[in-house]
């Protein structure tokens, strides 16, 4: 578990795919919040011209957890997705790196898959901030049809699956919900209200928001009434949360209890999966190049240490992170042997 004083510098964005999470993240960046998904790693597409803004480490971690349980982003179970003990250790390490990288700014943690396991993520970062991004289910379904050729019925079911744990989270902790369907002026006004509560300079210019990106139909009252009952009830409940003017940004989720790994569920398997996909170089520990030194390019831990020494940037934060990398590396090598 991360110390509460450090985790307060994290802002979790929780929301389904195609629900305005990228827009919310980009607006936070406009106010000086750090995003690990810098321009070198932003995944741009015609469906998301300004990039999906997803945190690469978090994204790949979530992908590995889903794959290990036999799922993928578009095919998930109607139940909570379990973590094992080492997942918490690795997720904590990933978040610690993001905090180090962002200093002295806050860091945004964004990946739609967080919505499938929000309690696990938030439990390791007590006192972190959390914002939920909401979009009309039919709009999301139509967007998924356009982007991924996913049938409307499947898109609606997927929307419900992603938001099933989001609703109780919002209700229990009174987390602010920002509706992507709001008219532009109202969206920015609500965003600035939340940003001010975070202690950010809410009066800065917001350049990222573009109303032209939210053009898919499906927000009319008749669209809501035509939704399947379970989806409609879930959406209306989240809509109520989005209209609340009093909210709590800081979340203190109770610590989660995870089962110990079996013989086939070792920490090294997770690390190996992350190593292969995290960066072009295929090295997991390249974090210490652009994370701690902000060089903008991946370098190994020892290269980072050498560069930090030359630049006079050796401090307690760097040393702690560097030693932790060695510590985890030794653990992994021991497990491999």
Short mmCIF file of C-alpha atoms in Angstrom, two decimals:
data_model
loop_
_atom_site.label_atom_id
_atom_site.label_comp_id
_atom_site.label_asym_id
_atom_site.label_seq_id
_atom_site.Cartn_x
_atom_site.Cartn_y
_atom_site.Cartn_z
CA UNK A 1 0.00 0.00 0.00
CA UNK A 2 1.28 3.46 -0.93
CA UNK A 3 1.67 6.07 1.79
CA UNK A 4 -1.36 8.39 1.95
CA UNK A 5 0.85 11.47 1.60
CA UNK A 6 2.17 10.17 -1.72
CA UNK A 7 -1.05 8.69 -3.07
CA UNK A 8 -2.82 12.06 -2.75
CA UNK A 9 -0.90 13.05 -5.88
CA UNK A 10 -2.76 10.45 -7.97
CA UNK A 11 -5.99 11.10 -9.89
CA UNK A 12 -7.79 7.97 -11.09
CA UNK A 13 -10.07 8.33 -14.12
CA UNK A 14 -12.75 5.64 -14.05
CA UNK A 15 -15.09 5.06 -16.97
CA UNK A 16 -16.12 2.77 -19.80
CA UNK A 17 -14.45 2.85 -23.23
CA UNK A 18 -15.78 5.66 -25.46
CA UNK A 19 -17.12 7.51 -22.40
CA UNK A 20 -15.07 10.69 -22.48
CA UNK A 21 -12.22 9.45 -20.29
CA UNK A 22 -9.64 10.68 -22.82
CA UNK A 23 -11.28 14.11 -22.89
CA UNK A 24 -11.30 14.33 -19.10
CA UNK A 25 -7.66 13.26 -18.95
CA UNK A 26 -6.62 15.77 -21.60
CA UNK A 27 -8.40 18.59 -19.76
CA UNK A 28 -6.51 17.68 -16.59
CA UNK A 29 -3.27 17.82 -18.57
CA UNK A 30 -4.20 21.36 -19.62
CA UNK A 31 -4.19 22.26 -15.92
CA UNK A 32 -0.70 20.86 -15.40
CA UNK A 33 -1.50 17.31 -14.31
CA UNK A 34 1.14 14.85 -15.48
CA UNK A 35 0.19 11.99 -17.78
CA UNK A 36 2.56 9.06 -18.25
CA UNK A 37 1.15 8.70 -21.76
CA UNK A 38 3.34 11.46 -23.19
CA UNK A 39 3.33 12.21 -26.90
CA UNK A 40 5.82 9.40 -27.51
CA UNK A 41 3.35 6.82 -26.24
CA UNK A 42 -0.10 8.32 -27.00
CA UNK A 43 -2.12 5.97 -29.19
CA UNK A 44 -3.88 8.06 -31.82
CA UNK A 45 -6.62 6.80 -34.10
CA UNK A 46 -9.34 8.23 -36.33
CA UNK A 47 -11.82 7.46 -33.54
CA UNK A 48 -9.65 9.38 -31.07
CA UNK A 49 -7.63 12.03 -32.97
CA UNK A 50 -5.97 13.46 -29.85
CA UNK A 51 -5.00 10.05 -28.51
CA UNK A 52 -6.53 7.77 -25.91
CA UNK A 53 -4.24 9.17 -23.18
CA UNK A 54 -4.00 5.74 -21.52
CA UNK A 55 -1.27 5.14 -18.94
CA UNK A 56 0.86 2.48 -20.72
CA UNK A 57 2.00 0.65 -17.57
CA UNK A 58 -1.53 0.51 -16.14
CA UNK A 59 -3.02 -0.50 -19.48
CA UNK A 60 -0.65 -3.43 -19.93
CA UNK A 61 -1.01 -4.52 -16.32
CA UNK A 62 -4.80 -4.64 -16.72
CA UNK A 63 -4.49 -6.50 -20.00
CA UNK A 64 -2.34 -9.17 -18.35
CA UNK A 65 -4.80 -9.56 -15.46
CA UNK A 66 -7.70 -9.96 -17.90
CA UNK A 67 -5.78 -12.42 -20.08
CA UNK A 68 -4.74 -14.49 -17.07
CA UNK A 69 -8.40 -14.84 -16.12
CA UNK A 70 -9.40 -15.73 -19.67
CA UNK A 71 -10.94 -12.40 -20.70
CA UNK A 72 -10.30 -9.35 -22.89
CA UNK A 73 -11.67 -5.81 -22.91
CA UNK A 74 -14.69 -6.72 -25.06
CA UNK A 75 -15.45 -10.02 -23.34
CA UNK A 76 -15.66 -9.81 -19.57
CA UNK A 77 -17.49 -11.79 -16.87
CA UNK A 78 -20.60 -10.80 -14.99
CA UNK A 79 -18.58 -10.81 -11.78
CA UNK A 80 -15.60 -9.15 -10.14
CA UNK A 81 -12.21 -9.89 -11.72
CA UNK A 82 -9.87 -11.25 -9.04
CA UNK A 83 -6.32 -10.17 -8.31
CA UNK A 84 -3.68 -12.36 -6.73
CA UNK A 85 -1.23 -11.24 -4.06
CA UNK A 86 1.61 -10.28 -6.40
CA UNK A 87 -0.73 -8.14 -8.51
CA UNK A 88 -0.97 -5.67 -5.65
CA UNK A 89 2.83 -5.49 -5.35
CA UNK A 90 3.30 -4.83 -9.04
CA UNK A 91 0.45 -2.33 -9.27
CA UNK A 92 1.90 -0.49 -6.28
CA UNK A 93 5.28 -0.37 -8.00
CA UNK A 94 3.69 1.00 -11.18
CA UNK A 95 1.90 3.76 -9.27
CA UNK A 96 5.02 4.64 -7.27
CA UNK A 97 6.87 5.14 -10.54
CA UNK A 98 4.11 7.41 -11.82
CA UNK A 99 4.26 9.53 -8.66
CA UNK A 100 8.05 9.85 -8.97
CA UNK A 101 7.74 10.80 -12.60
CA UNK A 102 5.10 13.45 -11.98
CA UNK A 103 6.74 15.31 -9.11
CA UNK A 104 6.00 18.05 -8.23
CA UNK A 105 2.75 17.75 -10.19
CA UNK A 106 -0.14 15.37 -9.70
CA UNK A 107 -0.36 12.30 -11.95
CA UNK A 108 -3.41 11.03 -13.80
CA UNK A 109 -4.05 7.26 -13.91
CA UNK A 110 -6.21 6.42 -16.89
CA UNK A 111 -7.28 3.16 -18.51
CA UNK A 112 -10.93 2.15 -19.11
CA UNK A 113 -10.18 -1.31 -17.70
CA UNK A 114 -9.77 0.26 -14.26
CA UNK A 115 -13.59 0.33 -14.21
CA UNK A 116 -13.52 -3.48 -14.09
CA UNK A 117 -11.38 -3.57 -10.94
CA UNK A 118 -11.64 -0.14 -9.27
CA UNK A 119 -11.62 -1.37 -5.69
CA UNK A 120 -8.30 -3.17 -6.16
CA UNK A 121 -6.58 -0.15 -7.70
CA UNK A 122 -7.91 2.34 -5.17
CA UNK A 123 -7.16 0.10 -2.21
CA UNK A 124 -3.41 0.41 -2.79
CA UNK A 125 -3.57 4.21 -3.05
CA UNK A 126 -5.47 5.51 0.00
CA UNK A 127 -6.24 9.21 -0.26
CA UNK A 128 -5.98 9.20 -4.07
CA UNK A 129 -8.50 11.27 -6.00
CA UNK A 130 -11.04 9.65 -8.30
CA UNK A 131 -13.31 11.05 -11.03
CA UNK A 132 -15.89 9.00 -12.93
CA UNK A 133 -16.60 9.76 -16.60
CA UNK A 134 -20.13 8.92 -17.78
CA UNK A 135 -21.65 8.74 -21.24
CA UNK A 136 -25.07 7.61 -22.45
CA UNK A 137 -25.11 3.82 -23.02
CA UNK A 138 -26.61 4.10 -26.50
CA UNK A 139 -24.01 6.67 -27.52
CA UNK A 140 -21.26 4.37 -26.30
CA UNK A 141 -22.80 1.39 -28.10
CA UNK A 142 -23.04 3.33 -31.37
CA UNK A 143 -19.46 4.51 -30.98
CA UNK A 144 -18.29 0.92 -30.41
CA UNK A 145 -20.23 -0.17 -33.49
CA UNK A 146 -18.45 2.48 -35.53
CA UNK A 147 -14.99 1.85 -34.07
CA UNK A 148 -14.94 -1.89 -33.39
CA UNK A 149 -17.91 -3.21 -35.39
CA UNK A 150 -19.49 -4.36 -32.12
CA UNK A 151 -23.27 -4.98 -32.41
CA UNK A 152 -25.45 -2.52 -30.48
CA UNK A 153 -26.77 -5.22 -28.15
CA UNK A 154 -23.25 -6.31 -27.24
CA UNK A 155 -22.17 -2.70 -26.78
CA UNK A 156 -25.01 -2.05 -24.33
CA UNK A 157 -24.20 -5.20 -22.38
CA UNK A 158 -20.54 -4.21 -22.27
CA UNK A 159 -21.48 -0.74 -20.99
CA UNK A 160 -23.39 -2.36 -18.13
CA UNK A 161 -20.56 -4.80 -17.39
CA UNK A 162 -18.05 -1.95 -17.11
CA UNK A 163 -20.28 0.21 -14.93
CA UNK A 164 -21.57 -2.51 -12.62
CA UNK A 165 -18.85 -1.85 -10.04
CA UNK A 166 -18.61 1.85 -10.83
CA UNK A 167 -22.08 2.67 -9.47
CA UNK A 168 -21.59 1.24 -5.95
CA UNK A 169 -18.15 2.87 -5.88
CA UNK A 170 -19.68 6.26 -6.72
CA UNK A 171 -22.49 5.84 -4.21
CA UNK A 172 -20.39 4.52 -1.34
CA UNK A 173 -17.62 7.12 -1.61
CA UNK A 174 -19.65 9.97 -3.16
CA UNK A 175 -17.21 10.25 -6.07
CA UNK A 176 -17.85 13.04 -8.60
CA UNK A 177 -19.34 11.89 -11.90
CA UNK A 178 -18.76 14.02 -15.00
CA UNK A 179 -21.18 13.41 -17.86
CA UNK A 180 -19.59 13.63 -21.29
CA UNK A 181 -23.06 14.33 -22.70
CA UNK A 182 -23.29 17.77 -21.08
CA UNK A 183 -23.34 20.78 -23.42
CA UNK A 184 -19.82 22.20 -23.85
CA UNK A 185 -20.21 25.15 -21.47
CA UNK A 186 -21.77 22.98 -18.76
CA UNK A 187 -19.11 20.29 -19.20
CA UNK A 188 -16.28 22.80 -18.75
CA UNK A 189 -18.07 24.41 -15.81
CA UNK A 190 -18.49 21.05 -14.05
CA UNK A 191 -14.89 20.13 -14.86
CA UNK A 192 -13.58 23.37 -13.39
CA UNK A 193 -15.64 22.76 -10.25
CA UNK A 194 -13.98 19.38 -9.78
CA UNK A 195 -10.53 20.74 -10.69
CA UNK A 196 -10.83 23.51 -8.12
CA UNK A 197 -11.72 20.94 -5.46
CA UNK A 198 -8.49 19.14 -6.39
CA UNK A 199 -6.51 22.28 -5.73
CA UNK A 200 -5.66 22.82 -9.41
CA UNK A 201 -5.67 26.18 -11.16
CA UNK A 202 -9.19 25.80 -12.55
CA UNK A 203 -9.05 29.14 -14.39
CA UNK A 204 -6.42 28.03 -16.90
CA UNK A 205 -7.43 27.74 -20.53
CA UNK A 206 -8.83 24.34 -21.54
CA UNK A 207 -7.51 23.57 -25.01
CA UNK A 208 -8.05 19.82 -25.16
CA UNK A 209 -11.85 19.78 -25.05
CA UNK A 210 -13.45 19.65 -28.50
CA UNK A 211 -17.24 19.34 -28.75
CA UNK A 212 -16.86 18.08 -32.34
CA UNK A 213 -15.53 14.76 -31.03
CA UNK A 214 -18.80 13.96 -29.24
CA UNK A 215 -21.00 13.65 -32.31
CA UNK A 216 -22.41 10.11 -32.10
CA UNK A 217 -26.19 10.10 -31.61
CA UNK A 218 -28.05 8.42 -28.76
CA UNK A 219 -28.65 10.96 -26.01
CA UNK A 220 -32.35 11.70 -26.43
CA UNK A 221 -34.95 10.81 -23.81
CA UNK A 222 -36.50 8.20 -26.10
CA UNK A 223 -33.09 6.53 -26.43
CA UNK A 224 -32.93 6.17 -22.65
CA UNK A 225 -36.42 4.68 -22.40
CA UNK A 226 -35.64 2.17 -25.14
CA UNK A 227 -32.65 0.77 -23.25
CA UNK A 228 -32.83 -2.69 -21.64
CA UNK A 229 -34.19 -2.31 -18.10
CA UNK A 230 -30.95 -3.29 -16.36
CA UNK A 231 -28.92 -0.83 -18.45
CA UNK A 232 -31.51 1.93 -18.05
CA UNK A 233 -31.62 1.60 -14.26
CA UNK A 234 -27.84 1.60 -14.02
CA UNK A 235 -27.54 4.67 -16.24
CA UNK A 236 -30.22 6.64 -14.40
CA UNK A 237 -28.56 5.88 -11.05
CA UNK A 238 -25.20 7.13 -12.35
CA UNK A 239 -26.92 10.18 -13.83
CA UNK A 240 -28.24 11.04 -10.35
CA UNK A 241 -24.67 10.88 -9.06
CA UNK A 242 -23.51 13.19 -11.86
CA UNK A 243 -25.96 15.88 -10.73
CA UNK A 244 -24.66 16.02 -7.16
CA UNK A 245 -22.96 19.27 -6.26
CA UNK A 246 -21.40 17.93 -3.08
CA UNK A 247 -18.86 15.18 -3.60
CA UNK A 248 -15.72 13.70 -2.12
CA UNK A 249 -12.61 13.47 -4.27
CA UNK A 250 -10.46 11.54 -1.84
CA UNK A 251 -11.20 7.84 -1.72
CA UNK A 252 -10.24 5.53 1.14
CA UNK A 253 -11.11 2.05 -0.12
CA UNK A 254 -10.69 -0.72 2.40
CA UNK A 255 -7.72 -3.00 1.86
CA UNK A 256 -8.51 -5.93 -0.41
CA UNK A 257 -7.62 -9.50 0.53
CA UNK A 258 -6.04 -11.47 -2.31
CA UNK A 259 -5.33 -15.19 -2.47
CA UNK A 260 -1.71 -16.28 -2.60
CA UNK A 261 -0.43 -17.41 -5.97
CA UNK A 262 -0.39 -21.02 -7.02
CA UNK A 263 2.52 -22.63 -8.83
CA UNK A 264 1.28 -21.25 -12.15
CA UNK A 265 0.65 -17.72 -10.90
CA UNK A 266 4.02 -16.24 -10.10
CA UNK A 267 4.98 -12.61 -10.04
CA UNK A 268 7.59 -13.29 -12.70
CA UNK A 269 4.85 -14.21 -15.20
CA UNK A 270 3.24 -10.81 -14.83
CA UNK A 271 6.58 -9.01 -15.11
CA UNK A 272 7.57 -11.01 -18.17
CA UNK A 273 4.29 -10.09 -19.86
CA UNK A 274 4.84 -6.42 -19.08
CA UNK A 275 8.45 -6.61 -20.25
CA UNK A 276 7.42 -7.83 -23.70
CA UNK A 277 4.86 -5.15 -24.41
CA UNK A 278 5.71 -2.10 -22.34
CA UNK A 279 8.30 -0.45 -24.57
CA UNK A 280 9.91 -1.17 -27.95
CA UNK A 281 13.11 -2.19 -26.16
CA UNK A 282 11.16 -4.91 -24.35
CA UNK A 283 12.57 -3.94 -20.95
CA UNK A 284 10.31 -3.33 -17.97
CA UNK A 285 12.87 -1.35 -15.98
CA UNK A 286 13.23 1.37 -18.59
CA UNK A 287 10.84 3.31 -16.34
CA UNK A 288 13.86 4.81 -14.64
CA UNK A 289 14.85 6.73 -17.75
CA UNK A 290 11.80 8.84 -18.56
CA UNK A 291 10.03 8.26 -15.22
CA UNK A 292 12.64 9.60 -12.83
CA UNK A 293 14.67 11.81 -15.14
CA UNK A 294 12.01 12.81 -17.69
CA UNK A 295 14.44 12.24 -20.54
CA UNK A 296 11.57 11.42 -22.87
CA UNK A 297 13.19 8.21 -24.06
CA UNK A 298 13.58 4.77 -22.51
CA UNK A 299 16.94 3.90 -20.95
CA UNK A 300 17.94 1.14 -18.59
CA UNK A 301 18.03 1.60 -14.82
CA UNK A 302 21.84 1.74 -14.71
CA UNK A 303 22.00 4.16 -17.63
CA UNK A 304 19.49 6.30 -15.76
CA UNK A 305 21.61 6.18 -12.62
CA UNK A 306 24.72 7.23 -14.56
CA UNK A 307 22.85 10.06 -16.26
CA UNK A 308 21.31 11.22 -12.97
CA UNK A 309 24.75 11.32 -11.35
CA UNK A 310 26.11 13.41 -14.21
CA UNK A 311 23.13 15.79 -14.09
CA UNK A 312 23.28 16.13 -10.32
CA UNK A 313 19.77 14.73 -9.91
CA UNK A 314 20.50 12.01 -7.40
CA UNK A 315 18.01 12.45 -4.56
CA UNK A 316 16.22 10.23 -2.04
CA UNK A 317 13.31 9.65 -4.39
CA UNK A 318 15.61 8.46 -7.17
CA UNK A 319 17.68 6.28 -4.85
CA UNK A 320 14.56 4.69 -3.35
CA UNK A 321 13.18 3.89 -6.79
CA UNK A 322 16.52 2.62 -8.06
CA UNK A 323 16.99 0.32 -5.05
CA UNK A 324 13.44 -0.92 -5.40
CA UNK A 325 14.13 -1.85 -9.03
CA UNK A 326 17.17 -3.87 -7.93
CA UNK A 327 15.16 -5.47 -5.12
CA UNK A 328 12.35 -6.57 -7.42
CA UNK A 329 14.82 -7.72 -10.06
CA UNK A 330 16.56 -9.98 -7.52
CA UNK A 331 13.20 -11.41 -6.43
CA UNK A 332 12.27 -12.14 -10.02
CA UNK A 333 15.60 -13.72 -10.87
CA UNK A 334 15.31 -15.91 -7.77
CA UNK A 335 11.84 -17.01 -8.85
CA UNK A 336 13.09 -17.75 -12.34
CA UNK A 337 15.79 -20.01 -10.93
#
